[in-house]
CSV table of C-alpha atoms in Angstrom, one decimal:
chain,number,residue,atom,x,y,z
A,182,GLY,CA,0.0,0.0,0.0
A,183,VAL,CA,0.9,3.6,-0.3
A,184,ILE,CA,0.4,6.3,2.3
A,185,ASN,CA,-0.2,9.8,0.9
A,186,ALA,CA,1.8,12.1,3.1
A,187,GLY,CA,0.7,15.2,1.3
A,188,ASP,CA,0.9,15.8,-2.5
A,189,GLY,CA,1.1,19.3,-3.9
A,190,ILE,CA,-2.2,21.1,-3.6
A,191,HIS,CA,-4.3,17.9,-3.8
A,192,GLU,CA,-4.6,16.0,-0.5
A,193,HIS,CA,-3.0,15.5,2.9
A,194,PRO,CA,-5.1,12.7,4.5
A,195,THR,CA,-2.9,12.0,7.6
A,196,GLN,CA,-3.2,15.7,8.5
A,197,ALA,CA,-6.9,15.5,8.2
A,198,LEU,CA,-7.0,12.4,10.4
A,199,LEU,CA,-5.0,14.0,13.1
A,200,ASP,CA,-7.1,17.2,12.9
A,201,MET,CA,-10.3,15.2,13.3
A,202,PHE,CA,-8.8,13.2,16.1
A,203,THR,CA,-7.8,16.4,17.9
A,204,ILE,CA,-11.3,17.8,17.5
A,205,LEU,CA,-12.9,14.5,18.7
A,206,GLU,CA,-10.5,14.4,21.7
A,207,ASN,CA,-11.5,17.9,22.7
A,208,LYS,CA,-15.2,18.2,21.7
A,209,GLY,CA,-16.2,14.5,22.2
A,210,ARG,CA,-17.8,14.4,18.7
A,211,ILE,CA,-17.5,15.7,15.2
A,212,GLU,CA,-21.1,15.2,14.0
A,213,GLY,CA,-23.1,18.4,14.2
A,214,LEU,CA,-20.1,20.7,14.8
A,215,LYS,CA,-19.5,23.7,12.6
A,216,VAL,CA,-15.9,23.8,11.5
A,217,GLY,CA,-14.4,26.8,9.8
A,218,ILE,CA,-11.3,26.6,7.6
A,219,VAL,CA,-9.7,30.0,7.0
A,220,GLY,CA,-6.8,31.0,4.7
A,221,ASP,CA,-5.5,30.1,1.2
A,222,ILE,CA,-8.1,27.3,0.5
A,223,THR,CA,-7.4,27.1,-3.2
A,224,HIS,CA,-3.7,26.0,-2.7
A,225,SER,CA,-4.2,23.9,0.4
A,226,ARG,CA,-4.0,20.2,0.4
A,227,VAL,CA,-4.9,20.3,4.1
A,228,ALA,CA,-8.2,22.1,3.4
A,229,ARG,CA,-9.3,19.5,0.8
A,230,SER,CA,-8.6,16.5,3.0
A,231,ASN,CA,-10.3,18.1,6.0
A,232,ILE,CA,-13.4,19.0,3.9
A,233,TYR,CA,-13.8,15.4,2.8
A,234,GLY,CA,-13.2,13.9,6.2
A,235,LEU,CA,-15.3,16.4,8.2
A,236,LYS,CA,-18.2,16.2,5.8
A,237,LYS,CA,-18.0,12.3,6.0
A,238,LEU,CA,-18.2,12.5,9.8
A,239,GLY,CA,-21.2,14.8,9.8
A,240,ALA,CA,-19.7,18.3,10.4
A,241,GLU,CA,-20.8,21.4,8.6
A,242,VAL,CA,-17.8,23.1,6.9
A,243,ILE,CA,-17.5,26.8,6.3
A,244,LEU,CA,-14.6,28.1,4.2
A,245,CYS,CA,-13.2,31.6,4.6
A,246,GLY,CA,-10.5,33.5,2.8
A,247,PRO,CA,-9.7,36.2,0.3
A,248,SER,CA,-11.7,35.8,-2.9
A,249,THR,CA,-8.5,35.2,-4.9
A,250,MET,CA,-7.7,32.2,-2.6
A,251,LEU,CA,-11.1,30.7,-2.3
A,252,LEU,CA,-12.8,29.8,-5.5
A,253,PRO,CA,-16.6,29.4,-5.8
A,254,GLU,CA,-16.2,25.9,-7.1
A,255,PHE,CA,-15.6,24.7,-3.6
A,256,GLN,CA,-19.4,25.0,-3.0
A,257,ASN,CA,-19.6,21.8,-5.2
A,258,LEU,CA,-18.1,20.0,-2.2
A,259,GLY,CA,-21.1,20.8,0.0
A,260,VAL,CA,-19.5,23.5,2.0
A,261,LYS,CA,-20.5,27.1,2.8
A,262,ILE,CA,-18.3,29.9,1.6
A,263,CYS,CA,-18.0,33.2,3.5
A,264,TYR,CA,-15.5,36.0,2.8
A,265,ASP,CA,-16.0,37.7,6.2
A,266,LEU,CA,-14.0,36.2,9.1
A,267,LYS,CA,-16.2,38.0,11.7
A,268,GLU,CA,-19.2,36.1,10.5
A,269,VAL,CA,-17.3,32.8,10.6
A,270,LEU,CA,-15.9,33.4,14.1
A,271,ALA,CA,-19.5,34.0,15.4
A,272,GLU,CA,-20.7,30.7,13.9
A,273,VAL,CA,-18.1,28.0,14.3
A,274,ASP,CA,-17.1,25.6,17.1
A,275,VAL,CA,-13.7,24.9,15.6
A,276,LEU,CA,-11.5,27.0,13.4
A,277,ASN,CA,-8.7,25.5,11.3
A,278,VAL,CA,-6.3,28.3,10.3
A,279,LEU,CA,-4.1,27.6,7.3
A,280,ARG,CA,-0.6,28.9,6.7
A,281,ILE,CA,-0.4,31.8,4.2
A,282,GLN,CA,2.3,31.1,1.7
A,283,ARG,CA,4.3,34.2,1.1
A,284,GLU,CA,4.9,33.3,-2.5
A,285,ARG,CA,1.2,34.0,-3.2
A,286,ILE,CA,2.0,37.7,-2.9
A,287,ASN,CA,4.3,37.5,-5.8
A,288,GLU,CA,1.6,35.8,-7.8
A,289,ASN,CA,-0.7,38.8,-7.2
A,290,LEU,CA,-3.2,36.7,-5.3
A,291,LEU,CA,-2.7,38.8,-2.2
A,292,PRO,CA,-2.0,42.5,-2.0
A,293,SER,CA,0.1,42.4,1.1
A,294,ILE,CA,0.7,40.4,4.3
A,295,ALA,CA,-0.6,43.4,6.3
A,296,GLU,CA,-3.9,43.4,4.4
A,297,TYR,CA,-4.3,39.6,4.9
A,298,ARG,CA,-3.6,40.0,8.7
A,299,GLU,CA,-6.1,42.8,9.0
A,300,PHE,CA,-9.0,40.8,7.4
A,301,PHE,CA,-8.1,37.1,8.0
A,302,GLY,CA,-5.5,37.1,10.8
A,303,ILE,CA,-6.7,35.7,14.2
A,304,ASP,CA,-5.9,37.9,17.2
A,305,ARG,CA,-7.1,38.6,20.7
A,306,LYS,CA,-9.3,41.6,19.7
A,307,LYS,CA,-11.2,39.7,17.0
A,308,LEU,CA,-11.7,36.6,19.3
A,309,LEU,CA,-13.0,38.8,22.2
A,310,LYS,CA,-15.4,40.6,19.9
A,311,TYR,CA,-16.7,37.9,17.5
A,312,ALA,CA,-15.8,34.4,18.5
A,313,ARG,CA,-18.1,31.9,20.3
A,314,PRO,CA,-17.0,30.8,23.7
A,315,GLY,CA,-15.2,27.4,23.7
A,316,LEU,CA,-13.8,27.8,20.2
A,317,LEU,CA,-11.0,25.4,19.3
A,318,ILE,CA,-8.3,26.8,17.1
A,319,LEU,CA,-6.2,24.4,14.9
A,320,HIS,CA,-3.3,25.1,12.6
A,321,PRO,CA,-1.4,22.5,10.5
A,322,GLY,CA,1.9,24.4,10.8
A,323,PRO,CA,4.3,25.9,10.2
A,324,VAL,CA,2.7,29.0,11.7
A,325,ASN,CA,3.7,32.5,10.5
A,326,ARG,CA,3.4,34.2,13.9
A,327,GLY,CA,1.7,37.5,13.8
A,328,ILE,CA,0.1,36.8,10.4
A,329,GLU,CA,-2.4,33.9,10.6
A,330,LEU,CA,-2.3,33.9,14.4
A,331,SER,CA,-1.1,36.5,16.8
A,332,THR,CA,1.6,35.2,19.2
A,333,ASP,CA,-0.5,35.5,22.3
A,334,VAL,CA,-3.4,33.6,20.8
A,335,LEU,CA,-1.0,30.9,19.4
A,336,ASP,CA,0.7,30.4,22.8
A,337,SER,CA,-2.2,30.6,25.1
A,338,GLY,CA,-5.6,30.9,23.4
A,339,LEU,CA,-8.1,33.2,25.2
A,340,GLU,CA,-8.9,31.8,28.7
A,341,GLU,CA,-11.7,34.3,29.5
A,342,LYS,CA,-13.8,32.8,26.6
A,343,GLY,CA,-12.6,29.2,27.0
A,344,ILE,CA,-10.8,29.5,23.6
A,345,CYS,CA,-8.0,26.9,23.1
A,346,THR,CA,-5.3,26.8,20.6
A,347,LEU,CA,-4.4,23.2,20.0
A,348,VAL,CA,-1.3,23.3,17.7
A,349,LEU,CA,0.9,21.4,20.2
A,350,SER,CA,-1.9,18.7,20.6
A,351,GLN,CA,-2.0,18.4,16.9
A,352,VAL,CA,1.7,17.7,16.8
A,353,THR,CA,1.4,15.1,19.5
A,354,ASN,CA,-1.6,13.5,17.9
A,355,GLY,CA,0.1,13.6,14.5
A,356,LEU,CA,2.7,11.2,15.7
A,357,ALA,CA,0.2,8.8,17.2
A,358,VAL,CA,-2.1,8.9,14.2
A,359,ARG,CA,0.7,8.4,11.7
A,360,MET,CA,2.1,5.5,13.7
A,361,ALA,CA,-1.4,3.9,13.6
A,362,VAL,CA,-1.6,4.3,9.9
A,363,LEU,CA,1.8,2.7,9.4
A,364,TYR,CA,0.8,-0.1,11.8
A,365,LEU,CA,-2.3,-0.8,9.8
A,366,ILE,CA,-0.7,-0.6,6.4
A,367,ALA,CA,2.2,-2.8,7.5
A,368,GLY,CA,-0.1,-5.8,7.9
A,369,ALA,CA,-1.9,-5.5,11.2
A,370,GLY,CA,-5.0,-6.5,9.2
A,371,GLY,CA,-7.1,-3.9,10.8
A,372,LYS,CA,-6.8,-5.7,14.2
A,373,ILE,CA,-6.1,-3.1,16.8
A,374,GLU,CA,-6.4,-4.4,20.3
A,375,ASP,CA,-6.8,-2.3,23.4
A,376,SER,CA,-3.9,-2.9,25.7
A,377,ASN,CA,-5.9,-2.1,28.9
C-alpha cells in the first residue's frame, strides 16, 4: 500500500486524520459541529482532505479567505463559503487556520501580508469581539506568527472565553495517528487491540 503524506495542492489525508482526532479528543464528537477553515483554501492540500473527512463524519464546513484564494467551485463539495472572518468566528465551534504562503503575494493573489492579517488574521481583539465561547483553534503548521495567528493567541488561546489553541496537541496526535496508519498498512490486518 501507499500512504499519501501530502501531495502538492491535492490532498493531505494524515493531517486531516490528526485534525479530526484532535477535534474528537477535545469536543467529544465531530457530527453536528461547525468547522471553519480560513486562509488560502485554493492552494491547500490540508483544506481539501479536511473538507472530505469532516463532511463524511457529519460536520458542517465553512470556508473563509480572500476571494483570490477561495474559488466558488468549492461549493460543489457541499460547504458554505464566506468571505467575512467575523461572521465565521461567530458561527463555528472549531477554526482550522491555514498557513499563508508568502509566494502568493508574488503571484498577485494577495495585495500584502498586512492586508491579509487585517482581514483574516486571528488575534485577541477579534476573538473577544466575535468568537463563540469554547472555540477550538487548529493550525497544521508551520505558523507564520503574527500573520495567521497572533503570538498571544497561538501560545495561550483566550482563557476568558474558553478558547483553546491546539497546535501542540495536533503535533502530539500527529505522531500517534501516523504510527497507527503505518501499523495498519504494515499488515496489522485492521486488528487493533486495546492494551488495557
